[in-house]
CSV table of C-alpha atoms and ligand atoms in Angstrom, one decimal:
chain,number,residue,atom,x,y,z
K,237,MET,CA,22.1,-26.1,39.6
K,238,GLU,CA,22.3,-22.7,41.4
K,239,TYR,CA,25.2,-20.4,41.5
K,240,THR,CA,27.8,-21.0,44.1
K,241,ALA,CA,28.7,-18.3,46.7
K,242,GLU,CA,32.0,-17.9,44.9
K,243,VAL,CA,30.3,-17.1,41.6
K,244,MET,CA,28.0,-14.6,43.4
K,245,ASP,CA,31.0,-13.1,45.1
K,246,HIS,CA,32.9,-12.7,41.9
K,247,PHE,CA,29.9,-11.3,40.1
K,248,SER,CA,29.0,-8.9,42.7
K,249,ASN,CA,32.6,-7.8,43.5
K,250,PRO,CA,34.6,-8.6,40.4
K,251,ARG,CA,38.5,-8.3,40.9
K,252,ASN,CA,40.8,-6.6,38.4
K,253,VAL,CA,38.1,-4.8,36.3
K,254,GLY,CA,39.6,-2.2,33.9
K,255,THR,CA,42.1,-1.8,31.3
K,256,ILE,CA,46.0,-1.6,31.3
K,257,GLU,CA,47.2,1.5,29.5
K,258,ASP,CA,50.4,-0.2,28.2
K,259,ALA,CA,49.3,-3.6,28.0
K,260,SER,CA,51.8,-6.4,26.7
K,261,GLY,CA,48.8,-8.1,25.1
K,262,ILE,CA,45.1,-7.7,24.6
K,263,GLY,CA,42.6,-10.5,23.9
K,264,THR,CA,39.1,-9.9,22.8
K,265,VAL,CA,36.7,-12.6,22.1
K,266,GLY,CA,33.0,-12.8,21.6
K,267,ASN,CA,30.2,-15.4,21.7
K,268,ALA,CA,28.1,-14.9,18.6
K,269,GLN,CA,25.2,-16.8,20.1
K,270,CYS,CA,24.6,-14.6,23.3
K,271,GLY,CA,26.5,-11.5,21.9
K,272,ASP,CA,28.6,-11.3,25.1
K,273,ILE,CA,32.2,-9.8,24.8
K,274,MET,CA,35.2,-10.2,26.9
K,275,LYS,CA,38.4,-8.3,26.7
K,276,ILE,CA,41.5,-9.2,28.7
K,277,TYR,CA,44.6,-6.9,29.2
K,278,LEU,CA,48.0,-8.5,30.3
K,279,LYS,CA,51.0,-6.9,31.6
K,280,ILE,CA,54.0,-9.4,31.0
K,281,GLU,CA,57.6,-8.9,32.3
K,282,ASN,CA,60.4,-11.6,32.4
K,283,ASP,CA,57.9,-14.1,31.2
K,284,THR,CA,55.6,-13.6,34.0
K,285,VAL,CA,52.1,-12.1,34.1
K,286,GLU,CA,52.7,-9.0,36.3
K,287,ASP,CA,49.1,-7.7,36.0
K,288,ALA,CA,45.8,-8.6,34.4
K,289,LYS,CA,42.7,-6.6,34.0
K,290,PHE,CA,39.4,-7.3,32.2
K,291,LYS,CA,36.3,-5.8,30.7
K,292,THR,CA,33.3,-8.1,30.2
K,293,PHE,CA,30.1,-7.1,28.4
K,294,GLY,CA,28.2,-10.2,29.4
K,295,CYS,CA,26.3,-12.5,31.7
K,296,GLY,CA,27.1,-12.9,35.4
K,297,ALA,CA,28.9,-16.2,34.8
K,298,ALA,CA,31.2,-14.4,32.2
K,299,VAL,CA,32.0,-11.7,34.8
K,300,ALA,CA,32.7,-14.1,37.4
K,301,THR,CA,34.9,-16.3,35.3
K,302,SER,CA,37.0,-13.4,33.9
K,303,SER,CA,37.3,-12.1,37.3
K,304,ILE,CA,38.7,-15.3,38.8
K,305,ALA,CA,40.8,-16.1,35.7
K,306,THR,CA,42.6,-12.8,36.2
K,307,GLU,CA,43.2,-13.5,39.9
K,308,LEU,CA,44.5,-16.9,39.0
K,309,ILE,CA,47.1,-15.8,36.4
K,310,ILE,CA,48.6,-12.8,38.1
K,311,GLY,CA,52.1,-13.7,39.3
K,312,LYS,CA,52.2,-16.8,37.2
K,313,THR,CA,54.7,-17.4,34.3
K,314,ILE,CA,53.2,-17.7,30.9
K,315,ALA,CA,53.5,-21.4,30.9
K,316,GLU,CA,51.7,-21.6,34.2
K,317,ALA,CA,49.0,-19.3,33.2
K,318,LEU,CA,48.4,-21.4,30.1
K,319,GLN,CA,47.4,-24.2,32.4
K,320,ILE,CA,44.4,-22.2,33.7
K,321,THR,CA,41.7,-23.9,31.6
K,322,ASN,CA,38.1,-23.1,31.7
K,323,LYS,CA,37.8,-26.4,33.9
K,324,LYS,CA,40.2,-24.9,36.4
K,325,VAL,CA,38.3,-21.6,36.3
K,326,MET,CA,35.0,-23.4,36.9
K,327,ASP,CA,36.7,-25.5,39.7
K,328,ALA,CA,37.9,-22.3,41.4
K,329,LEU,CA,34.3,-21.1,41.3
K,330,GLY,CA,32.8,-24.2,42.7
K,331,GLY,CA,31.3,-25.2,39.5
K,332,LEU,CA,28.8,-23.5,37.0
K,333,PRO,CA,25.4,-24.6,35.9
K,334,SER,CA,25.8,-26.6,32.7
K,335,THR,CA,24.0,-24.1,30.6
K,336,LYS,CA,26.7,-21.6,31.7
K,337,VAL,CA,29.9,-23.6,30.8
K,338,HIS,CA,30.3,-21.7,27.5
K,339,CYS,CA,30.7,-18.6,29.5
K,340,SER,CA,33.9,-19.9,31.2
K,341,LEU,CA,35.2,-20.8,27.7
K,342,LEU,CA,35.2,-17.3,26.9
K,343,ALA,CA,37.6,-16.6,29.6
K,344,GLU,CA,40.1,-19.3,28.4
K,345,GLU,CA,39.8,-18.0,24.9
K,346,ALA,CA,40.3,-14.3,25.9
K,347,LEU,CA,43.4,-15.4,27.9
K,348,HIS,CA,44.8,-17.2,24.9
K,349,ALA,CA,43.9,-14.3,22.5
K,350,ALA,CA,45.9,-11.9,24.8
K,351,PHE,CA,48.8,-14.3,24.9
K,352,TRP,CA,48.7,-14.6,21.2
K,353,ASP,CA,48.5,-10.7,20.7
K,354,TYR,CA,51.7,-10.6,23.0
K,355,ALA,CA,53.5,-13.2,21.0
K,356,GLN,CA,52.7,-11.4,17.8
K,357,LYS,CA,53.9,-8.0,19.2
K,358,ASN,CA,57.3,-9.6,20.3
K,359,ASP,CA,57.8,-11.9,17.4
K,360,LEU,CA,57.6,-14.9,19.9
K,361,THR,CA,56.1,-18.4,19.5
K,362,ILE,CA,54.5,-19.6,22.7
K,363,GLU,CA,53.9,-23.1,22.9
K,364,GLY,CA,50.2,-24.0,23.1
K,365,VAL,CA,48.9,-20.6,22.1
K,366,LYS,CA,46.8,-20.7,19.0
K,367,PRO,CA,45.4,-17.6,17.0
K,368,PRO,CA,42.0,-16.6,18.2
K,369,GLN,CA,39.2,-18.3,16.4
K,370,GLU,CA,36.2,-16.6,14.7
K,371,HIS,CA,33.1,-18.2,16.1
K,372,GLU,CA,30.3,-18.8,13.6
K,373,HIS,CA,27.0,-20.0,14.9
Z,657,LIG,FE1,27.1,-15.3,27.1
Z,657,LIG,FE2,27.4,-16.2,29.5
Z,657,LIG,S1,25.5,-16.1,28.2
Z,657,LIG,S2,29.0,-15.6,28.1
């Protein structure tokens, strides 16, 4: 399978690249196998994702999935944002080649890690958010 036009668009022109100075939560995850790293920054106010930025040192699919994941969660409540799974991210991109599915998992994990960080900083429990896992390969 080839990359869809959406994947190419988000890869060539990624949205929301950067950092957030006073982020409410930051999630960093890596894939030990390919060595790619993704970092997501969230600004959360009134239980809503006001802003999201990312930095991805990784393959084109990882860049494209982090780009669209940030687009999908901005303006959503935390509960809604947690519904954005790697499958939803892939659907929004019109699919990914099967060898690239793990790249979209990185986006879901980075998001969860950022919400976990936010919860830790604010002494909250967010349903469905688990501590980031270390990946051993
Ligand atoms: Fe590593 Fe895509 S090959 S995230």
